[in-house]
Amino acid sequence: MTKPTTRTKSSKAIARPAPATPRQAVNVQSAPGATSEERRTDIQHALLAPETRAAVALCAVAQRTGGGQVDIPDAMSILRKQAAAVQSGDLSQVEAMLMNQANTLEAIFTNLATKAANAEYIPTMEALLKLGLRAQNQCRATLETLATIKAPPVIFAKQANISQGHQQVNNGKAHAHAPENHFQQNELLEAKPYEPMDTRAPRQASGINSSMATMETINRG
């Protein structure tokens, strides 16, 4: 009679590689043969880069919220690629980010509204509703921004002659038009003030038509 064979697990455990420790330093590379001044400038450029600041902020938030540590060089590389995509016109990452933010704000509003409904005291209910409505308003603004990115509004603007500082605004030559006709016979004759006075000396009587005489007095009776 044969005995049943049993299989036993090997006592040797499979060795797994230990997870790599996230890097918390920023790698700065300088050109070969760079002077100390040039290396210092490269360090300042690296520290002031947008992806560096964002990666450091993400690392601080992750440690504060218990989300683990962030590998700063890897985060900088990802952020740099996302910025390059936006600069090239690809806004898919931006649209996804705004949609996720809107969902998060909606969850915050729902949570606060539920707590306000279960509150026993009016001051507590009022405080929760104020915070909830702020989250709801921010959610609306986020969705409005997303809609504007997806379908920008069409603007019809007329040309405005606005000069900032000492500038000259030229809108091209004016179109030629027919001159206006002035009909003197249709205008009222009126005295024009400030007529120029004749300052010349009076002339002597002319000898022409000497046969003419002074008229007699008119009898108006």
Short mmCIF file of N, CA and C in Angstrom, two decimals, residues 76 81 87 96 126 133 135 139 149 151 161 167 173 183 187 206:
data_model
loop_
_atom_site.label_atom_id
_atom_site.label_comp_id
_atom_site.label_asym_id
_atom_site.label_seq_id
_atom_site.Cartn_x
_atom_site.Cartn_y
_atom_site.Cartn_z
N MET A 76 9.70 66.20 -11.49
CA MET A 76 10.10 67.31 -12.34
C MET A 76 10.05 66.92 -13.81
N LYS A 81 7.21 67.56 -19.02
CA LYS A 81 6.54 67.03 -20.21
C LYS A 81 5.12 67.58 -20.33
N GLN A 87 2.25 73.81 -24.16
CA GLN A 87 2.85 74.80 -25.06
C GLN A 87 2.68 74.42 -26.52
N ALA A 96 -8.45 67.35 -18.23
CA ALA A 96 -8.62 66.29 -17.24
C ALA A 96 -8.44 66.81 -15.82
N GLU A 126 -25.17 77.03 9.69
CA GLU A 126 -24.84 78.18 8.85
C GLU A 126 -23.39 78.13 8.40
N LEU A 133 -21.40 76.13 0.06
CA LEU A 133 -21.72 76.97 -1.09
C LEU A 133 -20.47 77.56 -1.73
N ALA A 135 -17.64 75.91 -1.96
CA ALA A 135 -17.16 74.80 -2.79
C ALA A 135 -18.02 74.65 -4.04
N CYS A 139 -16.78 75.06 -7.84
CA CYS A 139 -17.03 73.99 -8.82
C CYS A 139 -17.64 74.56 -10.09
N ILE A 149 -12.44 76.73 -22.36
CA ILE A 149 -11.31 76.13 -23.06
C ILE A 149 -11.80 75.27 -24.23
N ALA A 151 -14.74 75.53 -25.87
CA ALA A 151 -15.43 76.33 -26.89
C ALA A 151 -15.25 77.80 -26.55
N ASN A 161 -9.31 103.65 -31.38
CA ASN A 161 -8.11 104.48 -31.48
C ASN A 161 -7.61 104.79 -30.08
N GLN A 167 2.27 107.63 -28.67
CA GLN A 167 2.15 106.79 -29.85
C GLN A 167 1.24 107.48 -30.85
N LYS A 173 -5.92 105.83 -44.78
CA LYS A 173 -6.40 107.08 -45.35
C LYS A 173 -7.92 107.12 -45.32
N PHE A 183 -25.71 126.57 -51.11
CA PHE A 183 -26.56 127.44 -51.92
C PHE A 183 -26.79 128.73 -51.15
N GLU A 187 -29.91 130.73 -48.05
CA GLU A 187 -29.49 131.08 -46.72
C GLU A 187 -29.97 132.48 -46.37
N SER A 206 -16.21 162.45 -56.36
CA SER A 206 -15.79 162.27 -57.74
C SER A 206 -16.50 163.26 -58.64
#
